């Protein structure tokens, strides 16, 4: 039994797709979320920069003395997980492993598509995890650098001609190759789920990396005896590194509750 909070972070608001699932599966747990909105997107940056940003993100969350940290970001999970695990003694969970497991279980024709940021695709982390689970799986990859800025600007809905055009361009090659499973390798992408699902058609299953990660974290904390014994709904606190305004608006829509009075701005560069 452990009453400490769970720290969750992402470069922006995409990690809320994982936080929402964590809150659904473990409603009584206290959750602290950090979105690095002042420096998003991470996905086009160098490995060194992503690692440095991630180190600061974890150092900030560590001030809450969390019992675990969830990297609700495909880019950081695929680029900095090992470094962070070496540096911190608390359990740190990333999205790559649980997502790879879900995709390996899901595919029938062994053709899996992976979309993610440039850094995630460059790292090869998802492919390594998948091939360790099933060497017969063929992975087709596509970096989608425009998706994160579109989502951060609220452009993710069906009927938005800009996002639909961008999605068609990115996804066409995978559709033509006949994948039956598509990994949404970035935690921002579940917001585009409807747009992506419509384009790919109902024969393609979508794997949401944040949701898979939340399931895995829940199982792990339970197995390690780290769940809280508190009753009722846990506290939710949100921190961002830029003005909270845009984040509050989109986060409130996405989480289905007004979070404005629980979002604070911090200076991440001091950590
Ligand atoms: N949500 C992050 C991810 O999962 C977005 C990365 C970015 O900031 O480019 O990769």
mmCIF file of N, CA and C in Angstrom, residues 14-139:
data_model
loop_
_atom_site.group_PDB
_atom_site.id
_atom_site.type_symbol
_atom_site.label_atom_id
_atom_site.label_comp_id
_atom_site.label_asym_id
_atom_site.label_seq_id
_atom_site.Cartn_x
_atom_site.Cartn_y
_atom_site.Cartn_z
ATOM 1 N N UNK A 14 -0.895 15.698 -25.136
ATOM 2 C CA UNK A 14 -1.129 14.333 -25.618
ATOM 3 C C UNK A 14 -1.146 13.306 -24.496
ATOM 4 N N UNK A 15 -0.307 13.507 -23.504
ATOM 5 C CA UNK A 15 -0.225 12.552 -22.397
ATOM 6 C C UNK A 15 -1.512 12.454 -21.602
ATOM 7 N N UNK A 16 -2.416 13.404 -21.814
ATOM 8 C CA UNK A 16 -3.719 13.322 -21.130
ATOM 9 C C UNK A 16 -4.495 12.092 -21.598
ATOM 10 N N UNK A 17 -4.156 11.581 -22.794
ATOM 11 C CA UNK A 17 -4.838 10.361 -23.258
ATOM 12 C C UNK A 17 -4.471 9.188 -22.346
ATOM 13 N N UNK A 18 -3.247 9.206 -21.811
ATOM 14 C CA UNK A 18 -2.839 8.166 -20.850
ATOM 15 C C UNK A 18 -3.395 8.491 -19.466
ATOM 16 N N UNK A 19 -3.331 9.759 -19.087
ATOM 17 C CA UNK A 19 -3.836 10.147 -17.758
ATOM 18 C C UNK A 19 -5.322 9.824 -17.611
ATOM 19 N N UNK A 20 -6.076 10.075 -18.665
ATOM 20 C CA UNK A 20 -7.512 9.793 -18.612
ATOM 21 C C UNK A 20 -7.761 8.309 -18.323
ATOM 22 N N UNK A 21 -6.969 7.443 -18.970
ATOM 23 C CA UNK A 21 -7.116 5.995 -18.736
ATOM 24 C C UNK A 21 -6.649 5.611 -17.337
ATOM 25 N N UNK A 22 -5.548 6.238 -16.879
ATOM 26 C CA UNK A 22 -5.066 5.952 -15.515
ATOM 27 C C UNK A 22 -6.145 6.325 -14.501
ATOM 28 N N UNK A 23 -6.776 7.480 -14.725
ATOM 29 C CA UNK A 23 -7.815 7.952 -13.794
ATOM 30 C C UNK A 23 -9.043 7.046 -13.839
ATOM 31 N N UNK A 24 -9.313 6.487 -15.007
ATOM 32 C CA UNK A 24 -10.467 5.594 -15.138
ATOM 33 C C UNK A 24 -10.193 4.253 -14.434
ATOM 34 N N UNK A 25 -8.970 3.770 -14.587
ATOM 35 C CA UNK A 25 -8.642 2.458 -14.007
ATOM 36 C C UNK A 25 -8.310 2.526 -12.528
ATOM 37 N N UNK A 26 -7.751 3.653 -12.097
ATOM 38 C CA UNK A 26 -7.371 3.789 -10.684
ATOM 39 C C UNK A 26 -7.911 5.122 -10.156
ATOM 40 N N UNK A 27 -9.239 5.270 -10.068
ATOM 41 C CA UNK A 27 -9.823 6.573 -9.731
ATOM 42 C C UNK A 27 -9.377 7.129 -8.387
ATOM 43 N N UNK A 28 -8.996 6.265 -7.480
ATOM 44 C CA UNK A 28 -8.654 6.722 -6.128
ATOM 45 C C UNK A 28 -7.209 7.232 -6.013
ATOM 46 N N UNK A 29 -6.408 7.023 -7.065
ATOM 47 C CA UNK A 29 -5.003 7.454 -6.994
ATOM 48 C C UNK A 29 -4.870 8.965 -7.231
ATOM 49 N N UNK A 30 -3.929 9.602 -6.538
ATOM 50 C CA UNK A 30 -3.594 11.006 -6.803
ATOM 51 C C UNK A 30 -2.680 11.057 -8.031
ATOM 52 N N UNK A 31 -2.990 11.956 -8.960
ATOM 53 C CA UNK A 31 -2.204 12.063 -10.194
ATOM 54 C C UNK A 31 -1.672 13.480 -10.359
ATOM 55 N N UNK A 32 -0.395 13.586 -10.680
ATOM 56 C CA UNK A 32 0.210 14.901 -10.974
ATOM 57 C C UNK A 32 0.680 14.861 -12.414
ATOM 58 N N UNK A 33 0.191 15.785 -13.228
ATOM 59 C CA UNK A 33 0.518 15.789 -14.659
ATOM 60 C C UNK A 33 1.383 17.004 -14.993
ATOM 61 N N UNK A 34 2.437 16.776 -15.783
ATOM 62 C CA UNK A 34 3.201 17.904 -16.314
ATOM 63 C C UNK A 34 3.200 17.835 -17.838
ATOM 64 N N UNK A 35 2.786 18.922 -18.476
ATOM 65 C CA UNK A 35 2.842 19.055 -19.938
ATOM 66 C C UNK A 35 3.814 20.177 -20.272
ATOM 67 N N UNK A 36 4.862 19.849 -21.015
ATOM 68 C CA UNK A 36 5.913 20.840 -21.296
ATOM 69 C C UNK A 36 5.502 21.727 -22.471
ATOM 70 N N UNK A 37 4.403 22.438 -22.285
ATOM 71 C CA UNK A 37 3.780 23.189 -23.380
ATOM 72 C C UNK A 37 4.656 24.325 -23.928
ATOM 73 N N UNK A 38 5.629 24.740 -23.116
ATOM 74 C CA UNK A 38 6.525 25.805 -23.590
ATOM 75 C C UNK A 38 7.555 25.285 -24.579
ATOM 76 N N UNK A 39 7.755 23.949 -24.624
ATOM 77 C CA UNK A 39 8.807 23.409 -25.490
ATOM 78 C C UNK A 39 8.286 22.355 -26.467
ATOM 79 N N UNK A 40 6.955 22.129 -26.455
ATOM 80 C CA UNK A 40 6.383 21.178 -27.394
ATOM 81 C C UNK A 40 6.497 21.749 -28.817
ATOM 82 N N UNK A 41 6.721 20.942 -29.864
ATOM 83 C CA UNK A 41 6.899 19.493 -29.860
ATOM 84 C C UNK A 41 8.344 19.073 -29.612
ATOM 85 N N UNK A 42 8.497 17.890 -29.009
ATOM 86 C CA UNK A 42 9.824 17.302 -28.789
ATOM 87 C C UNK A 42 10.284 16.514 -30.021
ATOM 88 N N UNK A 43 9.303 16.023 -30.781
ATOM 89 C CA UNK A 43 9.566 14.984 -31.786
ATOM 90 C C UNK A 43 10.548 15.330 -32.885
ATOM 91 N N UNK A 44 10.775 16.617 -33.162
ATOM 92 C CA UNK A 44 11.715 16.992 -34.214
ATOM 93 C C UNK A 44 13.087 17.342 -33.645
ATOM 94 N N UNK A 45 13.278 17.160 -32.340
ATOM 95 C CA UNK A 45 14.531 17.585 -31.702
ATOM 96 C C UNK A 45 15.547 16.446 -31.651
ATOM 97 N N UNK A 46 16.798 16.827 -31.320
ATOM 98 C CA UNK A 46 17.867 15.820 -31.264
ATOM 99 C C UNK A 46 17.693 14.925 -30.041
ATOM 100 N N UNK A 47 18.344 13.775 -30.071
ATOM 101 C CA UNK A 47 18.299 12.836 -28.944
ATOM 102 C C UNK A 47 18.779 13.519 -27.660
ATOM 103 N N UNK A 48 19.885 14.270 -27.740
ATOM 104 C CA UNK A 48 20.441 14.926 -26.536
ATOM 105 C C UNK A 48 19.446 15.901 -25.932
ATOM 106 N N UNK A 49 18.783 16.673 -26.780
ATOM 107 C CA UNK A 49 17.821 17.662 -26.270
ATOM 108 C C UNK A 49 16.624 16.960 -25.621
ATOM 109 N N UNK A 50 16.124 15.918 -26.263
ATOM 110 C CA UNK A 50 14.970 15.192 -25.704
ATOM 111 C C UNK A 50 15.346 14.609 -24.336
ATOM 112 N N UNK A 51 16.545 14.049 -24.227
ATOM 113 C CA UNK A 51 16.974 13.481 -22.938
ATOM 114 C C UNK A 51 17.077 14.588 -21.884
ATOM 115 N N UNK A 52 17.642 15.722 -22.256
ATOM 116 C CA UNK A 52 17.790 16.830 -21.283
ATOM 117 C C UNK A 52 16.413 17.328 -20.826
ATOM 118 N N UNK A 53 15.504 17.508 -21.753
ATOM 119 C CA UNK A 53 14.146 17.944 -21.378
ATOM 120 C C UNK A 53 13.492 16.913 -20.450
ATOM 121 N N UNK A 54 13.639 15.625 -20.822
ATOM 122 C CA UNK A 54 12.999 14.561 -20.027
ATOM 123 C C UNK A 54 13.587 14.524 -18.616
ATOM 124 N N UNK A 55 14.896 14.759 -18.489
ATOM 125 C CA UNK A 55 15.522 14.769 -17.158
ATOM 126 C C UNK A 55 14.911 15.881 -16.299
ATOM 127 N N UNK A 56 14.675 17.035 -16.917
ATOM 128 C CA UNK A 56 14.058 18.141 -16.161
ATOM 129 C C UNK A 56 12.615 17.818 -15.800
ATOM 130 N N UNK A 57 11.896 17.181 -16.717
ATOM 131 C CA UNK A 57 10.491 16.829 -16.461
ATOM 132 C C UNK A 57 10.396 15.878 -15.261
ATOM 133 N N UNK A 58 11.287 14.889 -15.233
ATOM 134 C CA UNK A 58 11.265 13.921 -14.128
ATOM 135 C C UNK A 58 11.707 14.611 -12.826
ATOM 136 N N UNK A 59 12.715 15.475 -12.919
ATOM 137 C CA UNK A 59 13.181 16.177 -11.711
ATOM 138 C C UNK A 59 12.041 17.022 -11.115
ATOM 139 N N UNK A 60 11.261 17.659 -11.979
ATOM 140 C CA UNK A 60 10.118 18.445 -11.469
ATOM 141 C C UNK A 60 9.104 17.522 -10.786
ATOM 142 N N UNK A 61 8.705 16.460 -11.469
ATOM 143 C CA UNK A 61 7.689 15.558 -10.879
ATOM 144 C C UNK A 61 8.204 14.921 -9.587
ATOM 145 N N UNK A 62 9.501 14.725 -9.517
ATOM 146 C CA UNK A 62 10.065 14.101 -8.323
ATOM 147 C C UNK A 62 9.896 14.979 -7.073
ATOM 148 N N UNK A 63 9.648 16.261 -7.253
ATOM 149 C CA UNK A 63 9.435 17.138 -6.079
ATOM 150 C C UNK A 63 8.138 16.757 -5.352
ATOM 151 N N UNK A 64 7.274 15.983 -6.014
ATOM 152 C CA UNK A 64 6.030 15.524 -5.364
ATOM 153 C C UNK A 64 6.220 14.159 -4.704
ATOM 154 N N UNK A 65 7.460 13.678 -4.726
ATOM 155 C CA UNK A 65 7.785 12.355 -4.166
ATOM 156 C C UNK A 65 6.808 11.274 -4.656
ATOM 157 N N UNK A 66 6.749 11.102 -5.962
ATOM 158 C CA UNK A 66 5.796 10.127 -6.510
ATOM 159 C C UNK A 66 6.245 8.683 -6.251
ATOM 160 N N UNK A 67 5.287 7.768 -6.294
ATOM 161 C CA UNK A 67 5.646 6.349 -6.135
ATOM 162 C C UNK A 67 6.042 5.741 -7.478
ATOM 163 N N UNK A 68 5.654 6.417 -8.562
ATOM 164 C CA UNK A 68 6.013 5.948 -9.904
ATOM 165 C C UNK A 68 5.875 7.116 -10.876
ATOM 166 N N UNK A 69 6.596 7.008 -11.982
ATOM 167 C CA UNK A 69 6.473 8.035 -13.033
ATOM 168 C C UNK A 69 6.088 7.351 -14.335
ATOM 169 N N UNK A 70 5.105 7.943 -15.007
ATOM 170 C CA UNK A 70 4.652 7.418 -16.289
ATOM 171 C C UNK A 70 5.081 8.391 -17.384
ATOM 172 N N UNK A 71 5.886 7.900 -18.307
ATOM 173 C CA UNK A 71 6.285 8.738 -19.447
ATOM 174 C C UNK A 71 5.178 8.598 -20.479
ATOM 175 N N UNK A 72 4.224 9.518 -20.446
ATOM 176 C CA UNK A 72 3.063 9.431 -21.337
ATOM 177 C C UNK A 72 3.398 10.087 -22.672
ATOM 178 N N UNK A 73 4.515 9.692 -23.235
ATOM 179 C CA UNK A 73 5.037 10.314 -24.458
ATOM 180 C C UNK A 73 5.841 9.269 -25.220
ATOM 181 N N UNK A 74 5.451 9.021 -26.476
ATOM 182 C CA UNK A 74 6.178 8.039 -27.276
ATOM 183 C C UNK A 74 7.598 8.488 -27.550
ATOM 184 N N UNK A 75 7.771 9.780 -27.782
ATOM 185 C CA UNK A 75 9.089 10.316 -28.122
ATOM 186 C C UNK A 75 10.080 10.111 -26.975
ATOM 187 N N UNK A 76 9.674 10.478 -25.760
ATOM 188 C CA UNK A 76 10.576 10.325 -24.611
ATOM 189 C C UNK A 76 10.751 8.848 -24.266
ATOM 190 N N UNK A 77 9.677 8.072 -24.344
ATOM 191 C CA UNK A 77 9.773 6.646 -24.020
ATOM 192 C C UNK A 77 10.765 5.944 -24.941
ATOM 193 N N UNK A 78 10.741 6.312 -26.228
ATOM 194 C CA UNK A 78 11.605 5.605 -27.165
ATOM 195 C C UNK A 78 13.026 6.166 -27.177
ATOM 196 N N UNK A 79 13.230 7.329 -26.587
ATOM 197 C CA UNK A 79 14.538 7.985 -26.674
ATOM 198 C C UNK A 79 15.283 8.017 -25.331
ATOM 199 N N UNK A 80 14.549 8.152 -24.228
ATOM 200 C CA UNK A 80 15.219 8.467 -22.955
ATOM 201 C C UNK A 80 14.905 7.511 -21.805
ATOM 202 N N UNK A 81 14.081 6.490 -22.051
ATOM 203 C CA UNK A 81 13.649 5.623 -20.946
ATOM 204 C C UNK A 81 14.818 5.000 -20.180
ATOM 205 N N UNK A 82 15.772 4.427 -20.914
ATOM 206 C CA UNK A 82 16.884 3.744 -20.230
ATOM 207 C C UNK A 82 17.702 4.726 -19.404
ATOM 208 N N UNK A 83 17.957 5.906 -19.944
ATOM 209 C CA UNK A 83 18.725 6.927 -19.210
ATOM 210 C C UNK A 83 18.002 7.302 -17.929
ATOM 211 N N UNK A 84 16.709 7.547 -18.038
ATOM 212 C CA UNK A 84 15.940 7.965 -16.856
ATOM 213 C C UNK A 84 15.911 6.849 -15.811
ATOM 214 N N UNK A 85 15.768 5.624 -16.258
ATOM 215 C CA UNK A 85 15.727 4.499 -15.303
ATOM 216 C C UNK A 85 17.063 4.337 -14.576
ATOM 217 N N UNK A 86 18.152 4.653 -15.275
ATOM 218 C CA UNK A 86 19.475 4.575 -14.619
ATOM 219 C C UNK A 86 19.615 5.660 -13.558
ATOM 220 N N UNK A 87 18.980 6.815 -13.801
ATOM 221 C CA UNK A 87 19.194 7.971 -12.924
ATOM 222 C C UNK A 87 18.278 8.027 -11.710
ATOM 223 N N UNK A 88 17.104 7.351 -11.788
ATOM 224 C CA UNK A 88 16.132 7.466 -10.699
ATOM 225 C C UNK A 88 15.786 6.091 -10.143
ATOM 226 N N UNK A 89 15.610 6.029 -8.833
ATOM 227 C CA UNK A 89 15.356 4.722 -8.206
ATOM 228 C C UNK A 89 13.883 4.311 -8.273
ATOM 229 N N UNK A 90 12.979 5.265 -8.470
ATOM 230 C CA UNK A 90 11.548 4.903 -8.486
ATOM 231 C C UNK A 90 11.171 4.231 -9.815
ATOM 232 N N UNK A 91 10.089 3.443 -9.817
ATOM 233 C CA UNK A 91 9.669 2.814 -11.080
ATOM 234 C C UNK A 91 9.282 3.858 -12.130
ATOM 235 N N UNK A 92 9.819 3.701 -13.332
ATOM 236 C CA UNK A 92 9.482 4.596 -14.448
ATOM 237 C C UNK A 92 8.930 3.733 -15.584
ATOM 238 N N UNK A 93 7.726 4.065 -16.031
ATOM 239 C CA UNK A 93 7.061 3.279 -17.072
ATOM 240 C C UNK A 93 6.974 4.084 -18.375
ATOM 241 N N UNK A 94 7.278 3.419 -19.489
ATOM 242 C CA UNK A 94 7.139 4.065 -20.791
ATOM 243 C C UNK A 94 6.020 3.405 -21.587
ATOM 244 N N UNK A 95 5.758 3.930 -22.772
ATOM 245 C CA UNK A 95 4.623 3.426 -23.552
ATOM 246 C C UNK A 95 5.004 2.344 -24.568
ATOM 247 N N UNK A 96 6.297 2.199 -24.875
ATOM 248 C CA UNK A 96 6.694 1.343 -25.988
ATOM 249 C C UNK A 96 6.380 -0.138 -25.750
ATOM 250 N N UNK A 97 6.823 -0.638 -24.610
ATOM 251 C CA UNK A 97 6.691 -2.073 -24.336
ATOM 252 C C UNK A 97 5.230 -2.552 -24.314
ATOM 253 N N UNK A 98 4.359 -1.904 -23.519
ATOM 254 C CA UNK A 98 2.971 -2.376 -23.506
ATOM 255 C C UNK A 98 2.283 -2.243 -24.866
ATOM 256 N N UNK A 99 2.648 -1.206 -25.620
ATOM 257 C CA UNK A 99 2.024 -1.026 -26.935
ATOM 258 C C UNK A 99 2.478 -2.107 -27.902
ATOM 259 N N UNK A 100 3.755 -2.450 -27.840
ATOM 260 C CA UNK A 100 4.278 -3.500 -28.718
ATOM 261 C C UNK A 100 3.586 -4.835 -28.402
ATOM 262 N N UNK A 101 3.391 -5.086 -27.122
ATOM 263 C CA UNK A 101 2.726 -6.333 -26.728
ATOM 264 C C UNK A 101 1.296 -6.377 -27.290
ATOM 265 N N UNK A 102 0.598 -5.275 -27.189
ATOM 266 C CA UNK A 102 -0.783 -5.226 -27.689
ATOM 267 C C UNK A 102 -0.817 -5.417 -29.202
ATOM 268 N N UNK A 103 0.114 -4.788 -29.914
ATOM 269 C CA UNK A 103 0.130 -4.896 -31.381
ATOM 270 C C UNK A 103 0.466 -6.321 -31.815
ATOM 271 N N UNK A 104 1.427 -6.944 -31.116
ATOM 272 C CA UNK A 104 1.822 -8.323 -31.461
ATOM 273 C C UNK A 104 0.645 -9.287 -31.259
ATOM 274 N N UNK A 105 -0.140 -9.016 -30.234
ATOM 275 C CA UNK A 105 -1.310 -9.868 -29.985
ATOM 276 C C UNK A 105 -2.419 -9.626 -31.004
ATOM 277 N N UNK A 106 -2.510 -8.410 -31.468
ATOM 278 C CA UNK A 106 -3.629 -7.998 -32.310
ATOM 279 C C UNK A 106 -3.476 -8.440 -33.774
ATOM 280 N N UNK A 107 -2.257 -8.380 -34.298
ATOM 281 C CA UNK A 107 -2.101 -8.603 -35.742
ATOM 282 C C UNK A 107 -2.330 -10.067 -36.148
ATOM 283 N N UNK A 108 -3.063 -10.236 -37.229
ATOM 284 C CA UNK A 108 -3.299 -11.568 -37.781
ATOM 285 C C UNK A 108 -2.388 -11.800 -38.989
ATOM 286 N N UNK A 109 -2.265 -10.774 -39.831
ATOM 287 C CA UNK A 109 -1.467 -10.960 -41.054
ATOM 288 C C UNK A 109 0.001 -10.553 -40.866
ATOM 289 N N UNK A 110 0.371 -10.203 -39.630
ATOM 290 C CA UNK A 110 1.770 -9.869 -39.261
ATOM 291 C C UNK A 110 2.289 -8.629 -39.979
ATOM 292 N N UNK A 111 1.365 -7.772 -40.387
ATOM 293 C CA UNK A 111 1.781 -6.494 -40.986
ATOM 294 C C UNK A 111 1.274 -5.381 -40.089
ATOM 295 N N UNK A 112 2.204 -4.750 -39.387
ATOM 296 C CA UNK A 112 1.831 -3.723 -38.417
ATOM 297 C C UNK A 112 2.367 -2.373 -38.884
ATOM 298 N N UNK A 113 1.527 -1.370 -38.850
ATOM 299 C CA UNK A 113 1.959 -0.016 -39.167
ATOM 300 C C UNK A 113 2.307 0.714 -37.884
ATOM 301 N N UNK A 114 3.261 1.619 -37.974
ATOM 302 C CA UNK A 114 3.630 2.439 -36.809
ATOM 303 C C UNK A 114 3.726 3.885 -37.254
ATOM 304 N N UNK A 115 2.941 4.752 -36.637
ATOM 305 C CA UNK A 115 3.103 6.180 -36.881
ATOM 306 C C UNK A 115 3.574 6.827 -35.584
ATOM 307 N N UNK A 116 4.423 7.834 -35.722
ATOM 308 C CA UNK A 116 4.975 8.488 -34.538
ATOM 309 C C UNK A 116 5.707 9.746 -34.940
ATOM 310 N N UNK A 117 6.374 10.351 -33.972
ATOM 311 C CA UNK A 117 7.162 11.538 -34.286
ATOM 312 C C UNK A 117 8.461 11.100 -34.980
ATOM 313 N N UNK A 118 9.186 12.073 -35.504
ATOM 314 C CA UNK A 118 10.453 11.746 -36.180
ATOM 315 C C UNK A 118 11.414 11.041 -35.214
ATOM 316 N N UNK A 119 11.471 11.542 -33.981
ATOM 317 C CA UNK A 119 12.402 10.959 -32.997
ATOM 318 C C UNK A 119 12.011 9.529 -32.648
ATOM 319 N N UNK A 120 10.717 9.266 -32.504
ATOM 320 C CA UNK A 120 10.270 7.906 -32.159
ATOM 321 C C UNK A 120 10.619 6.934 -33.283
ATOM 322 N N UNK A 121 10.357 7.353 -34.518
ATOM 323 C CA UNK A 121 10.639 6.476 -35.662
ATOM 324 C C UNK A 121 12.156 6.268 -35.780
ATOM 325 N N UNK A 122 12.911 7.366 -35.627
ATOM 326 C CA UNK A 122 14.375 7.289 -35.726
ATOM 327 C C UNK A 122 14.970 6.319 -34.692
ATOM 328 N N UNK A 123 14.386 6.279 -33.511
ATOM 329 C CA UNK A 123 14.943 5.455 -32.424
ATOM 330 C C UNK A 123 14.869 3.953 -32.715
ATOM 331 N N UNK A 124 13.877 3.532 -33.494
ATOM 332 C CA UNK A 124 13.705 2.100 -33.769
ATOM 333 C C UNK A 124 13.200 1.313 -32.564
ATOM 334 N N UNK A 125 12.805 2.007 -31.497
ATOM 335 C CA UNK A 125 12.456 1.319 -30.241
ATOM 336 C C UNK A 125 11.212 0.440 -30.382
ATOM 337 N N UNK A 126 10.199 0.921 -31.066
ATOM 338 C CA UNK A 126 8.970 0.123 -31.230
ATOM 339 C C UNK A 126 9.262 -1.138 -32.045
ATOM 340 N N UNK A 127 10.043 -0.979 -33.114
ATOM 341 C CA UNK A 127 10.351 -2.156 -33.952
ATOM 342 C C UNK A 127 11.139 -3.194 -33.156
ATOM 343 N N UNK A 128 12.103 -2.715 -32.358
ATOM 344 C CA UNK A 128 12.900 -3.665 -31.551
ATOM 345 C C UNK A 128 11.996 -4.421 -30.590
ATOM 346 N N UNK A 129 11.100 -3.689 -29.938
ATOM 347 C CA UNK A 129 10.202 -4.330 -28.961
ATOM 348 C C UNK A 129 9.294 -5.338 -29.656
ATOM 349 N N UNK A 130 8.788 -4.983 -30.833
ATOM 350 C CA UNK A 130 7.895 -5.888 -31.558
ATOM 351 C C UNK A 130 8.637 -7.122 -32.057
ATOM 352 N N UNK A 131 9.843 -6.914 -32.582
ATOM 353 C CA UNK A 131 10.542 -8.078 -33.140
ATOM 354 C C UNK A 131 11.035 -9.005 -32.027
ATOM 355 N N UNK A 132 11.252 -8.468 -30.817
ATOM 356 C CA UNK A 132 11.610 -9.345 -29.689
ATOM 357 C C UNK A 132 10.413 -10.226 -29.309
ATOM 358 N N UNK A 133 9.213 -9.705 -29.511
ATOM 359 C CA UNK A 133 8.008 -10.468 -29.158
ATOM 360 C C UNK A 133 7.622 -11.444 -30.260
ATOM 361 N N UNK A 134 7.793 -11.007 -31.520
ATOM 362 C CA UNK A 134 7.426 -11.855 -32.653
ATOM 363 C C UNK A 134 8.265 -11.441 -33.870
ATOM 364 N N UNK A 135 9.342 -12.181 -34.129
ATOM 365 C CA UNK A 135 10.258 -11.802 -35.227
ATOM 366 C C UNK A 135 9.597 -11.838 -36.601
ATOM 367 N N UNK A 136 8.437 -12.491 -36.698
ATOM 368 C CA UNK A 136 7.783 -12.580 -38.019
ATOM 369 C C UNK A 136 7.006 -11.314 -38.371
ATOM 370 N N UNK A 137 6.797 -10.447 -37.396
ATOM 371 C CA UNK A 137 6.012 -9.235 -37.659
ATOM 372 C C UNK A 137 6.821 -8.251 -38.507
ATOM 373 N N UNK A 138 6.189 -7.806 -39.592
ATOM 374 C CA UNK A 138 6.807 -6.776 -40.436
ATOM 375 C C UNK A 138 6.250 -5.425 -39.997
ATOM 376 N N UNK A 139 7.134 -4.457 -39.753
ATOM 377 C CA UNK A 139 6.669 -3.152 -39.272
ATOM 378 C C UNK A 139 6.889 -2.087 -40.341
#
